[in-house]
Short mmCIF file of the C-alpha atoms (twelve columns), coordinates in Angstrom:
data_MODEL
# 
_entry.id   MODEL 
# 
loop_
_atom_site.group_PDB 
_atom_site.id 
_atom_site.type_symbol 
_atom_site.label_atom_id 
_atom_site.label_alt_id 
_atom_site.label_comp_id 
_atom_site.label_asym_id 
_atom_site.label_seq_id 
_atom_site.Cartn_x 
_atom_site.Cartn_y 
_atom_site.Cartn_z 
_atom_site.pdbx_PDB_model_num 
ATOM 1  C CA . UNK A 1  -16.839 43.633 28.760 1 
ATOM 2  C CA . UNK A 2  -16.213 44.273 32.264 1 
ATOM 3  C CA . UNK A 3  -17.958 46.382 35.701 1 
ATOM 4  C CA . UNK A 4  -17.363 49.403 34.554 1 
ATOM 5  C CA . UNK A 5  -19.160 49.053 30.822 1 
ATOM 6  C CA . UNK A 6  -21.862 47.286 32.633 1 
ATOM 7  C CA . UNK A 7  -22.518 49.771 34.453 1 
ATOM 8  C CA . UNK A 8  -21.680 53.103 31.831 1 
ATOM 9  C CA . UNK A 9  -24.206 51.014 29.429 1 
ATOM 10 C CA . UNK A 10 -27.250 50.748 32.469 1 
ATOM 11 C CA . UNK A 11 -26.575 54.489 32.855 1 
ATOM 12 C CA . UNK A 12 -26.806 55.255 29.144 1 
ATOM 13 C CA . UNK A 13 -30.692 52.830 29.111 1 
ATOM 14 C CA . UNK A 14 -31.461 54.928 32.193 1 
ATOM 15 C CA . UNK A 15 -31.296 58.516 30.437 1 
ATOM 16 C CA . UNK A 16 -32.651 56.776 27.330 1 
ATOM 17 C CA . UNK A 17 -35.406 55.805 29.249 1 
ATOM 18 C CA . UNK A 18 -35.900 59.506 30.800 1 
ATOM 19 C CA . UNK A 19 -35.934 61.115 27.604 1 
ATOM 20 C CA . UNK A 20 -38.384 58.776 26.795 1 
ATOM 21 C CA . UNK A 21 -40.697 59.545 29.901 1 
ATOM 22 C CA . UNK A 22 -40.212 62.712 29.173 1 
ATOM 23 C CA . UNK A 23 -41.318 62.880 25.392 1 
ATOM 24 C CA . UNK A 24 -44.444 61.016 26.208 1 
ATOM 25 C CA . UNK A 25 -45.385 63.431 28.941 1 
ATOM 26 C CA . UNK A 26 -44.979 66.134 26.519 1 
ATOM 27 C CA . UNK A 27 -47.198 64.597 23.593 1 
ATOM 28 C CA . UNK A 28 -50.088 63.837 26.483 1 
ATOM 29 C CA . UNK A 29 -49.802 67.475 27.190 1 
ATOM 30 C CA . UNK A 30 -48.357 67.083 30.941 1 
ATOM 31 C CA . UNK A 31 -45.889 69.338 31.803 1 
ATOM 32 C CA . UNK A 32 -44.638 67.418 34.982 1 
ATOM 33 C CA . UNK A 33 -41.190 66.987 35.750 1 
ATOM 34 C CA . UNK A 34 -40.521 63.301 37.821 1 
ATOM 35 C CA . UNK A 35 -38.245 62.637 40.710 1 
ATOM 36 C CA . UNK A 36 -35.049 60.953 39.559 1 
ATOM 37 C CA . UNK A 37 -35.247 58.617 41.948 1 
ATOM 38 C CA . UNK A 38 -38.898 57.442 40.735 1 
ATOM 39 C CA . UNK A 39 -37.809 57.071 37.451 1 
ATOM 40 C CA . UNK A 40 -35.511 54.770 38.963 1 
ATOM 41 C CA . UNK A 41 -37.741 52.366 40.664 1 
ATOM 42 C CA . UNK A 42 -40.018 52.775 37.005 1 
ATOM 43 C CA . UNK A 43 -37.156 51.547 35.382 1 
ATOM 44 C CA . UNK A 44 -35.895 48.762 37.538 1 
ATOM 45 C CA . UNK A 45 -39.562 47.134 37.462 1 
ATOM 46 C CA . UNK A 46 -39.487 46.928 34.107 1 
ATOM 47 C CA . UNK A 47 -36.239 45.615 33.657 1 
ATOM 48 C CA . UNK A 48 -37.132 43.237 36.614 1 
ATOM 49 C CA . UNK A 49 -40.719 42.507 34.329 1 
ATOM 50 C CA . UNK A 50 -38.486 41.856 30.767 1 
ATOM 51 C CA . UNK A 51 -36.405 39.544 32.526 1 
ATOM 52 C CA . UNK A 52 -38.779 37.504 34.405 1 
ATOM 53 C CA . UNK A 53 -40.411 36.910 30.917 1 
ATOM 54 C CA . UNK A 54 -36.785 35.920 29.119 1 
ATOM 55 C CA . UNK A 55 -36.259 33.496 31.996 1 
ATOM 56 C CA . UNK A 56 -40.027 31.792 31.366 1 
# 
């Protein structure tokens, strides 16, 4: 596995992860569409929170 999968397999997590977001929103009844770049920084804490506890 090199970069380049790295990196095509955190992209494919990321719009998993949207999806996601966006399904939930959609059962609670919200109809709000999030900033990209929010949805980001969402995801990125909780990768940063999953591996914090795999390290402990």
């Amino acid at each position: 596995m090199n970069d380049q999968d790295l990196k095509r397999l955190m992209a494919q997590n990321f719009l998993i992860y949207k999806k996601l977001v966006e399904i939930q929103d959609k059962v609670k009844g919200k109809t709000v569409f999030h900033a990209d770049n929010l949805l980001v920084k969402e995801f990125n804490d909780e990768v940063d929170k999953i591996m914090r506890t795999l390290n402990v």
